[in-house]
Coordinates of C-alpha atoms and ligand atoms in Angstrom, one line a residue:
X1 CA 66.2 134.2 26.6
X2 CA 65.1 137.4 25.0
X3 CA 65.6 140.8 26.6
X4 CA 63.7 143.6 24.9
X5 CA 65.5 146.8 25.9
X6 CA 69.1 147.7 26.0
X7 CA 71.3 150.8 26.6
X8 CA 71.8 153.4 29.2
X9 CA 68.6 155.3 28.6
X10 CA 66.2 152.4 28.7
X11 CA 63.1 152.5 30.8
X12 CA 60.9 149.9 32.4
X13 CA 59.3 147.7 29.6
X14 CA 55.9 146.1 29.8
X15 CA 57.4 143.2 31.5
X16 CA 59.5 145.5 33.7
X17 CA 62.9 143.9 33.0
X18 CA 65.2 146.9 32.6
X19 CA 65.1 150.2 34.4
X20 CA 67.3 153.2 34.5
X21 CA 66.0 156.1 32.4
X22 CA 68.5 158.6 34.0
X23 CA 71.4 156.3 34.7
X24 CA 73.0 153.0 33.9
X25 CA 70.6 150.2 33.0
X26 CA 69.4 148.2 36.1
X27 CA 68.1 144.7 35.7
X28 CA 64.9 144.3 37.7
X29 CA 64.9 140.7 38.9
X30 CA 61.5 140.9 40.4
X31 CA 59.9 140.7 37.0
X32 CA 59.6 137.7 34.6
X33 CA 61.9 137.2 31.7
X34 CA 60.5 135.6 28.5
X35 CA 62.1 132.4 27.3
X36 CA 61.9 131.4 23.7
X37 CA 60.4 127.9 23.3
X38 CA 63.1 125.2 23.5
X39 CA 61.5 121.9 22.6
X40 CA 63.5 118.7 22.9
X41 CA 63.6 117.2 19.5
X42 CA 65.5 113.9 19.9
X43 CA 63.5 111.0 18.4
X44 CA 62.1 108.3 20.7
X45 CA 60.0 106.0 18.6
X46 CA 57.2 104.3 20.4
X47 CA 55.6 101.1 19.1
X48 CA 51.8 100.8 18.8
X49 CA 51.9 98.0 21.3
X50 CA 54.2 96.2 23.7
X51 CA 54.2 92.7 25.2
X52 CA 55.8 91.6 28.4
X53 CA 59.6 90.9 28.4
X54 CA 60.0 87.3 29.4
X55 CA 62.9 84.9 28.9
X56 CA 64.7 87.4 26.7
X57 CA 61.8 88.1 24.3
X58 CA 58.8 90.4 24.0
X59 CA 55.6 88.2 24.3
X60 CA 51.9 88.8 24.1
X61 CA 49.9 88.6 27.4
X62 CA 48.6 85.1 27.9
X63 CA 45.0 86.3 28.6
X64 CA 45.2 88.9 25.9
X65 CA 44.3 91.8 28.2
X66 CA 45.8 95.3 27.4
X67 CA 45.6 98.9 28.6
X68 CA 46.8 102.2 27.2
X69 CA 49.6 104.3 28.5
X70 CA 48.8 108.0 28.1
X71 CA 51.0 111.1 28.0
X72 CA 49.9 113.2 31.0
X73 CA 50.9 116.4 29.3
X74 CA 48.8 115.9 26.1
X75 CA 46.4 113.1 27.2
X76 CA 47.3 111.3 24.0
X77 CA 47.5 107.5 23.9
X78 CA 51.2 106.5 23.5
X79 CA 50.9 102.8 23.2
X80 CA 48.9 99.7 24.1
X81 CA 50.5 97.8 27.0
X82 CA 50.2 94.1 28.0
X83 CA 48.2 93.8 31.2
X84 CA 49.9 91.1 33.3
X85 CA 47.8 88.2 34.7
X86 CA 48.8 85.5 37.2
X87 CA 49.7 83.3 34.2
X88 CA 52.1 86.0 32.8
X89 CA 53.7 86.4 36.2
X90 CA 54.1 82.7 36.6
X91 CA 55.8 82.5 33.2
X92 CA 58.2 85.3 34.2
X93 CA 59.0 83.7 37.6
X94 CA 59.6 80.3 35.9
X95 CA 62.0 82.0 33.4
X96 CA 63.8 83.8 36.2
X97 CA 64.0 80.5 38.3
X98 CA 65.5 78.6 35.4
X99 CA 68.1 81.3 34.6
X100 CA 69.2 81.9 38.2
X101 CA 71.6 79.0 38.9
X102 CA 73.6 79.7 35.7
X103 CA 73.7 83.4 36.3
X104 CA 74.8 82.9 39.9
X105 CA 77.5 80.5 38.8
X106 CA 79.1 83.0 36.4
X107 CA 82.3 84.5 37.9
X108 CA 81.6 87.9 39.4
X109 CA 83.7 89.6 36.8
X110 CA 81.6 88.1 34.0
X111 CA 78.3 89.3 35.6
X112 CA 80.0 92.7 36.0
X113 CA 80.6 92.9 32.2
X114 CA 76.9 92.5 31.5
X115 CA 76.0 95.1 34.1
X116 CA 78.6 97.5 32.8
X117 CA 77.3 97.1 29.2
X118 CA 73.8 98.0 30.4
X119 CA 75.2 101.2 31.9
X120 CA 77.2 102.1 28.8
X121 CA 74.2 101.4 26.5
X122 CA 72.0 103.5 28.7
X123 CA 74.5 106.4 28.5
X124 CA 74.7 106.0 24.7
X125 CA 70.9 106.1 24.4
X126 CA 70.4 108.6 27.2
X127 CA 68.6 111.3 25.2
X128 CA 66.1 108.8 23.8
X129 CA 65.4 107.5 27.3
X130 CA 65.0 111.0 28.6
X131 CA 62.4 111.9 26.0
X132 CA 60.5 108.6 26.6
X133 CA 60.5 109.2 30.3
X134 CA 59.1 112.7 29.9
X135 CA 56.5 111.7 27.4
X136 CA 55.2 108.8 29.5
X137 CA 55.5 110.3 33.0
X138 CA 55.2 114.1 32.5
X139 CA 58.3 115.2 34.3
X140 CA 60.4 118.1 32.8
X141 CA 62.9 117.0 30.2
X142 CA 65.7 118.7 32.0
X143 CA 65.0 116.5 35.0
X144 CA 64.8 113.2 33.0
X145 CA 68.0 114.3 31.1
X146 CA 70.0 115.5 34.1
X147 CA 68.8 113.4 36.9
X148 CA 66.8 110.2 36.1
X149 CA 68.8 108.8 33.2
X150 CA 72.3 109.6 34.5
X151 CA 71.5 108.3 38.0
X152 CA 70.0 105.1 36.5
X153 CA 73.3 104.6 34.5
X154 CA 75.3 105.4 37.6
X155 CA 73.6 102.7 39.6
X156 CA 74.5 100.1 37.0
X157 CA 78.1 101.3 36.8
X158 CA 78.4 101.3 40.6
X159 CA 77.0 97.8 41.0
X160 CA 79.0 96.4 38.1
X161 CA 82.0 97.3 40.3
X162 CA 80.7 95.2 43.2
X163 CA 79.9 92.0 41.3
X164 CA 83.4 90.6 41.6
X165 CA 84.1 92.0 45.1
X166 CA 81.3 90.7 47.1
X167 CA 83.6 88.8 49.5
X168 CA 85.1 92.2 50.4
X169 CA 81.7 93.8 50.9
X170 CA 80.9 91.1 53.5
X171 CA 84.4 90.4 54.8
X172 CA 84.9 87.0 56.3
X173 CA 81.5 85.8 55.1
X174 CA 80.4 83.9 52.0
X175 CA 77.6 85.9 50.4
X176 CA 75.1 83.8 48.3
X177 CA 72.3 85.1 46.1
X178 CA 68.8 85.2 47.4
X179 CA 67.3 83.7 44.3
X180 CA 64.4 85.1 42.3
X181 CA 63.6 88.7 43.2
X182 CA 60.1 90.3 42.6
X183 CA 60.6 94.0 42.2
X184 CA 57.6 96.4 42.2
X185 CA 58.2 100.0 41.3
X186 CA 56.2 103.3 41.2
X187 CA 55.7 105.9 38.6
X188 CA 57.6 108.9 39.9
X189 CA 61.1 107.8 38.8
X190 CA 60.4 104.8 36.5
X191 CA 63.8 104.1 35.0
X192 CA 65.7 105.1 38.1
X193 CA 63.7 102.9 40.4
X194 CA 64.2 100.0 37.9
X195 CA 68.0 100.6 38.1
X196 CA 68.0 100.9 41.9
X197 CA 66.4 97.5 42.1
X198 CA 67.9 95.5 39.2
X199 CA 71.5 96.6 39.5
X200 CA 72.3 95.3 43.0
X201 CA 70.2 92.1 42.4
X202 CA 72.1 91.3 39.3
X203 CA 75.5 92.0 40.8
X204 CA 74.8 89.5 43.6
X205 CA 73.8 86.7 41.3
X206 CA 70.0 87.0 41.5
X207 CA 67.5 87.0 38.7
X208 CA 64.5 89.4 38.6
X209 CA 60.9 89.9 37.7
X210 CA 60.2 93.6 37.5
X211 CA 56.7 95.1 37.6
X212 CA 56.7 98.7 36.5
X213 CA 53.9 101.1 37.4
X214 CA 50.8 101.1 35.2
X215 CA 51.2 104.7 34.1
X216 CA 54.9 104.6 33.2
X217 CA 55.9 101.3 31.6
X218 CA 57.8 102.6 28.6
X219 CA 61.3 103.1 29.8
X220 CA 61.4 99.7 31.6
X221 CA 60.3 98.1 28.3
X222 CA 63.0 100.0 26.4
X223 CA 65.5 98.7 29.0
X224 CA 64.3 95.2 27.9
X225 CA 65.6 96.2 24.4
X226 CA 68.9 97.0 25.9
X227 CA 69.1 93.6 27.6
X228 CA 68.6 92.1 24.2
X229 CA 71.2 94.3 22.6
X230 CA 73.9 93.5 25.1
X231 CA 73.1 89.8 25.1
X232 CA 72.0 89.4 28.7
X233 CA 71.1 85.7 29.1
X234 CA 67.4 85.1 28.7
X235 CA 65.4 85.0 31.9
X236 CA 67.9 87.0 34.0
X237 CA 65.6 90.0 33.9
X238 CA 61.9 89.7 33.1
X239 CA 59.4 92.6 32.9
X240 CA 55.7 92.1 33.5
X241 CA 53.6 95.2 32.9
X242 CA 50.2 95.7 34.4
X243 CA 48.3 97.0 37.4
X244 CA 48.2 96.2 41.0
X245 CA 46.9 92.6 40.3
X246 CA 50.2 91.7 38.6
X247 CA 52.1 93.2 41.6
X248 CA 50.0 91.1 44.0
X249 CA 50.5 88.0 41.9
X250 CA 54.3 88.5 42.1
X251 CA 54.1 89.1 45.8
X252 CA 52.1 85.9 46.3
X253 CA 54.1 83.6 44.0
X254 CA 55.6 80.8 45.9
X255 CA 58.8 80.6 43.9
X256 CA 59.8 84.3 44.5
X257 CA 62.4 84.5 47.2
X258 CA 62.5 88.2 47.8
X259 CA 60.2 91.2 47.3
X260 CA 61.5 94.7 46.9
X261 CA 58.8 97.3 46.8
X262 CA 58.7 101.1 46.4
X263 CA 55.3 102.8 46.5
X264 CA 52.6 103.9 48.9
X265 CA 52.5 102.9 52.6
X266 CA 49.1 101.4 52.2
X267 CA 50.2 98.9 49.5
X268 CA 53.5 98.3 51.4
X269 CA 51.5 97.3 54.5
X270 CA 49.5 94.9 52.4
X271 CA 52.7 93.3 51.0
X272 CA 54.2 93.1 54.5
X273 CA 51.1 91.1 55.6
X274 CA 51.2 88.9 52.5
X275 CA 54.8 87.9 53.0
X276 CA 54.7 87.7 56.8
X277 CA 54.1 84.0 57.0
X278 CA 56.5 83.0 54.2
X279 CA 60.2 82.6 53.8
X280 CA 60.4 85.6 51.4
X281 CA 62.6 88.4 52.4
X282 CA 61.2 91.9 52.0
X283 CA 62.4 95.5 51.7
X284 CA 59.9 98.4 51.6
X285 CA 60.6 101.9 50.5
X286 CA 57.4 103.8 51.2
X287 CA 56.0 107.2 51.6
X288 CA 57.2 110.2 53.6
X289 CA 56.3 113.7 54.9
X290 CA 59.8 115.0 55.2
X291 CA 60.8 118.1 57.2
X292 CA 63.0 120.8 55.7
X293 CA 64.2 123.0 58.6
X294 CA 65.6 126.5 58.1
X295 CA 67.4 128.2 60.9
X296 CA 67.8 132.0 61.2
X297 CA 71.6 131.6 60.7
X298 CA 71.2 129.9 57.3
X299 CA 72.1 131.4 54.0
X300 CA 68.6 132.4 53.2
X301 CA 68.8 132.5 49.4
X302 CA 70.5 129.1 49.3
X303 CA 67.8 127.8 51.7
X304 CA 65.0 129.1 49.4
X305 CA 66.6 127.2 46.5
X306 CA 66.6 124.1 48.8
X307 CA 62.9 124.6 49.5
X308 CA 62.1 124.8 45.8
X309 CA 64.3 121.8 45.1
X310 CA 62.8 119.9 48.0
X311 CA 59.1 120.2 47.1
X312 CA 58.7 121.2 43.5
X313 CA 61.2 118.9 41.9
X314 CA 59.4 116.3 39.8
X315 CA 56.0 118.0 40.6
X316 CA 56.4 117.0 44.2
X317 CA 56.0 113.3 43.2
X318 CA 59.0 112.4 45.4
X319 CA 58.8 110.0 48.4
X320 CA 61.4 112.1 50.2
X321 CA 60.0 115.5 49.2
X322 CA 60.5 118.3 51.7
X323 CA 56.8 118.7 52.0
X324 CA 56.8 120.1 55.6
X325 CA 58.8 123.4 55.8
X326 CA 59.8 124.5 59.3
X327 CA 61.2 128.1 59.4
X328 CA 62.6 129.7 62.5
X329 CA 60.0 132.4 63.5
X330 CA 62.5 135.3 63.3
X331 CA 63.0 134.8 59.6
X332 CA 59.6 133.4 58.5
X333 CA 58.4 136.6 56.9
X334 CA 61.6 137.1 54.9
X335 CA 61.7 133.4 53.8
X336 CA 58.1 133.5 52.7
X337 CA 58.6 136.7 50.8
X338 CA 61.7 135.3 49.0
X339 CA 59.9 132.0 48.3
X340 CA 57.1 133.8 46.6
X341 CA 59.5 135.7 44.3
X342 CA 61.4 132.5 43.5
X343 CA 58.2 130.6 42.8
X344 CA 57.0 133.3 40.5
X345 CA 59.9 132.4 38.2
X346 CA 59.0 128.7 38.0
X347 CA 57.8 127.7 34.6
X348 CA 55.0 125.3 34.6
X349 CA 53.9 123.6 31.3
X350 CA 55.1 121.5 28.4
X351 CA 57.6 119.1 30.0
X352 CA 59.3 118.6 26.6
X353 CA 60.5 122.2 26.7
X354 CA 64.0 122.5 28.1
X355 CA 63.1 125.6 30.1
X356 CA 60.2 124.0 32.0
X357 CA 60.7 123.6 35.7
X358 CA 57.4 121.9 36.7
X359 CA 55.8 119.5 34.3
X360 CA 52.5 117.6 34.2
X361 CA 51.0 115.6 37.1
X362 CA 51.5 112.0 36.4
X363 CA 47.9 110.9 36.0
X364 CA 44.3 112.2 36.2
X365 CA 44.0 110.1 39.4
X366 CA 47.0 111.7 41.1
X367 CA 45.7 115.2 40.0
X368 CA 42.3 114.4 41.7
X369 CA 44.2 113.3 44.8
X370 CA 46.2 116.6 44.9
X371 CA 43.1 118.7 44.3
X372 CA 41.3 117.0 47.2
X373 CA 44.2 117.9 49.5
X374 CA 44.2 121.5 48.2
X375 CA 40.5 121.8 49.0
X376 CA 41.1 120.4 52.5
X377 CA 44.1 122.7 53.0
X378 CA 42.1 125.8 52.0
X379 CA 39.7 125.0 54.8
X380 CA 42.4 124.2 57.4
X381 CA 45.2 126.7 56.9
X382 CA 44.9 130.5 57.1
X383 CA 46.9 131.3 54.0
X384 CA 47.4 129.8 50.6
X385 CA 49.6 131.0 47.9
X386 CA 50.2 129.6 44.4
X387 CA 52.6 130.7 41.6
X388 CA 50.6 132.2 38.9
X389 CA 53.0 132.7 36.0
X390 CA 52.5 131.4 32.5
X391 CA 49.1 130.1 31.4
X392 CA 48.7 126.4 31.6
X393 CA 48.3 124.2 28.5
X394 CA 44.7 123.4 27.7
X395 CA 45.1 119.7 27.7
X396 CA 46.9 117.5 30.2
X397 CA 47.0 117.3 34.0
X398 CA 48.4 120.4 35.6
X399 CA 48.9 121.8 39.1
X400 CA 50.6 125.1 39.9
X401 CA 53.2 125.0 42.7
X402 CA 51.7 126.3 45.9
X403 CA 52.1 126.5 49.7
X404 CA 50.0 126.9 52.7
X405 CA 51.4 128.9 55.6
X406 CA 50.2 129.1 59.2
X407 CA 49.8 125.3 59.1
X408 CA 49.3 123.5 62.4
X409 CA 50.7 120.0 63.0
X410 CA 47.2 118.6 63.3
X411 CA 46.2 119.7 59.8
X412 CA 45.7 116.9 57.3
X413 CA 48.1 118.7 54.9
X414 CA 50.8 118.5 57.5
X415 CA 50.3 114.9 58.3
X416 CA 49.5 113.1 55.0
X417 CA 51.6 112.5 51.9
X418 CA 50.1 114.7 49.1
X419 CA 52.7 113.7 46.5
X420 CA 52.2 116.9 44.6
X421 CA 53.7 120.4 44.4
X422 CA 52.1 121.5 47.7
X423 CA 54.1 122.7 50.7
X424 CA 53.0 123.1 54.3
X425 CA 54.8 125.9 56.0
X426 CA 55.2 126.0 59.8
X427 CA 57.4 127.9 62.2
X428 CA 59.5 127.1 65.3
X429 CA 61.5 129.0 67.9
X430 CA 64.2 126.7 69.3
X431 CA 66.2 123.7 67.9
X432 CA 64.4 121.4 70.3
X433 CA 61.0 122.6 69.1
X434 CA 62.2 122.1 65.5
X435 CA 63.2 118.5 66.3
X436 CA 60.1 117.5 68.1
X437 CA 57.8 119.0 65.4
X438 CA 59.9 117.4 62.6
X439 CA 59.7 114.0 64.3
X440 CA 56.0 114.3 65.0
X441 CA 55.0 112.1 62.0
X442 CA 54.4 108.4 61.4
X443 CA 57.0 108.7 58.6
X444 CA 60.8 108.7 58.7
X445 CA 62.3 108.9 55.3
X446 CA 64.3 112.1 54.9
X447 CA 65.0 115.6 56.3
X448 CA 66.9 118.8 55.4
X449 CA 68.7 121.2 57.8
X450 CA 69.8 124.7 56.8
X451 CA 72.2 126.5 59.1
X452 CA 75.8 127.8 59.1
X453 CA 76.6 126.3 62.5
X454 CA 78.4 122.9 62.3
X455 CA 77.5 121.9 65.8
X456 CA 73.8 122.5 65.2
X457 CA 74.0 120.5 62.0
X458 CA 75.3 117.4 63.9
X459 CA 72.9 117.9 66.8
X460 CA 69.9 118.0 64.4
X461 CA 71.1 115.1 62.2
X462 CA 71.5 113.0 65.4
X463 CA 68.0 113.8 66.6
X464 CA 66.0 113.5 63.4
X465 CA 64.1 110.2 62.9
X466 CA 65.0 110.0 59.2
X467 CA 66.9 107.6 57.0
X468 CA 68.6 110.4 55.1
X469 CA 69.4 113.9 56.4
X470 CA 70.6 116.5 53.9
X471 CA 72.6 119.4 55.3
X472 CA 72.5 122.7 53.5
X473 CA 71.2 120.7 50.5
X474 CA 68.3 118.6 49.5
X475 CA 67.5 115.7 47.1
X476 CA 71.1 114.7 46.6
X477 CA 71.5 111.1 45.4
X478 CA 74.5 108.9 44.8
X479 CA 74.6 105.1 44.2
X480 CA 77.2 104.7 46.9
X481 CA 75.0 106.4 49.5
X482 CA 72.3 104.2 51.1
X483 CA 68.7 105.5 50.9
X484 CA 65.7 104.3 52.9
X485 CA 63.5 105.0 55.8
X486 CA 62.2 104.3 59.3
X487 CA 58.8 103.9 60.8
X488 CA 56.0 103.9 58.1
X489 CA 58.5 104.9 55.5
X490 CA 59.6 101.3 55.4
X491 CA 62.8 99.3 56.0
X492 CA 65.9 98.2 54.1
X493 CA 68.3 100.4 52.2
X494 CA 68.9 100.9 48.5
X495 CA 72.4 102.0 47.3
X496 CA 75.8 101.5 48.9
X497 CA 77.0 98.5 50.8
X498 CA 73.8 98.5 52.9
X499 CA 71.7 98.2 49.7
X500 CA 73.7 95.1 48.6
X501 CA 72.9 93.4 51.9
X502 CA 69.2 92.9 50.9
X503 CA 70.3 90.8 47.8
X504 CA 72.5 88.3 49.5
X505 CA 72.2 85.5 52.1
X506 CA 75.2 85.3 54.4
Ligands
NDP601 P1 51.0 102.2 44.7 O1 51.7 101.9 46.0 O2 49.6 101.7 44.5 O3 51.9 101.7 43.5 C1 53.3 101.3 43.5 C2 53.4 100.0 42.7 O4 52.8 99.0 43.3 C3 52.9 100.1 41.3 O5 53.6 99.3 40.4 C4 51.5 99.5 41.5 O6 50.9 99.0 40.3 C5 51.8 98.3 42.5 N1 50.7 97.8 43.2 C6 49.5 98.4 43.5 N2 48.7 97.6 44.2 C7 49.5 96.5 44.5 C8 49.3 95.3 45.3 N3 48.2 95.1 46.0 N4 50.3 94.4 45.4 C9 51.5 94.6 44.8 N5 51.7 95.7 44.0 C10 50.8 96.7 43.9 O7 51.0 103.8 44.5 P2 49.9 104.6 43.6 O8 50.5 104.6 42.2 O9 48.6 104.0 43.6 O10 50.0 106.0 44.2 C11 49.1 106.2 45.4 C12 49.8 107.1 46.4 O11 51.0 106.4 46.8 C13 50.3 108.4 45.8 O12 49.4 109.4 45.9 C14 51.5 108.7 46.7 O13 51.0 109.3 47.9 C15 52.0 107.3 47.1 N6 53.2 106.9 46.4 C16 54.4 106.9 47.0 C17 55.5 106.6 46.4 C18 56.8 106.6 47.0 O14 57.8 106.4 46.4 N7 56.8 106.7 48.4 C19 55.5 106.2 44.9 C20 54.2 106.2 44.3 C21 53.1 106.5 45.0 P3 49.9 100.1 39.6 O15 50.9 101.2 39.1 O16 49.3 99.4 38.5 O17 49.0 100.7 40.6

């Protein structure tokens, strides 16, 4: 950080940071501070091309189809990726089927050792993984470094602990593995989603076929390298890259016993239909339109941080994003004024810079979706405000953090998941009104409540139709804490004891 003026007689500079010509220097926090560039420099070599990871080895796609994975912040091609066909999926499922009885027969403490080694190796290579995640997905390096990779490792550590204690997790019962698990994950938290799905499955004696999202395959494939390094038996985890066709082939494969899916509600519904008349078990973690509710007795500055964290974290590509903000009418003006100031300090741009707060939108397609919602919102809502700080890079997919205020519950931007850095601000007068407006959505994934009254906290948490309710905080995750939704946000839980349940038959 570089400040330009010092001393008691300094006056306001061009950027207005320091005032106090006739008295002691006063820092003016309403103006921007300049940051020196702080690019992450850790090496994360990327091969020109990658195959699928099947039966412990990287193999070429059977039908030879490939696609490119592109950096959303530079639009450069990073690597050529195998495009999974039905035949590739069949090979992966066969490998998983063959490996499953031996893996399940291992004593729990032996399975735990493998899972523990995965966690350790992830920690040792954390910086490389963070760089790769940011290059492939566009999220700020400080988020990959401080959230995605540590949480992924934490999930493997946590579930390593359960592998030899399953009889205590389900006391009085004899938990058996489900078999072969097909796991389909999205692009917003690529490595973390892989860990959320693989770690409990492995702990319970299942084997897996993982299908990463088309735009973010690189960290899952690097995880394949870790499986080789730690000597995970071949076939226990298989990774088939590709688009929705590979996902659908996995869902429809007769030898897959369980499907775990995270992604859009539309695709989730299609998967629910496809598995309905089969003996496959299913868990769905789908979209959301989560409410972040600020009461007049809340600590306002803390709540404003919670709003920022809730909607602008990971460019708003978060299923549980606090995308509907409900502010008590008496403090609405104050909250909006403070929000604007805070948003003015958000740095949008090069995700490899350690000071960047908001990185690139994950893909051209997602940017187009967000722009469509912005256009619609401008027609619906009376007020629109976007942060307008640093200039955006010339190449790449960018969207400035913004909010609409005066939003009505019937507006499209208040009802549909935008999956971008766009907030819909609404007001309420009473706790009952806040509850009924917050619950007025087909989704039920998460919510945030900000107040200093304990009784109000419990009252609200009880009344909210949401799988997770954060109190005076937002976006807090822990492997021991179950995560998942109600209504169109899906069913089943990931994390904690509840998350293990989906991976055992009892
Ligand atoms: P999808 O639901 O299409 O993608 C999630 C995963 O499912 C990806 O691996 C995808 O492959 C795969 N997939 C796609 N079609 C099928 C299918 N028919 N059968 C099985 N698997 C399939 O999300 P999108 O990436 O298309 O994003 C669209 C919208 O979904 C976003 O704008 C956002 O609103 C929402 N979304 C929500 C997420 C959440 O966590 N709630 C996560 C991601 C998106 P591929 O990557 O090749 O498409």
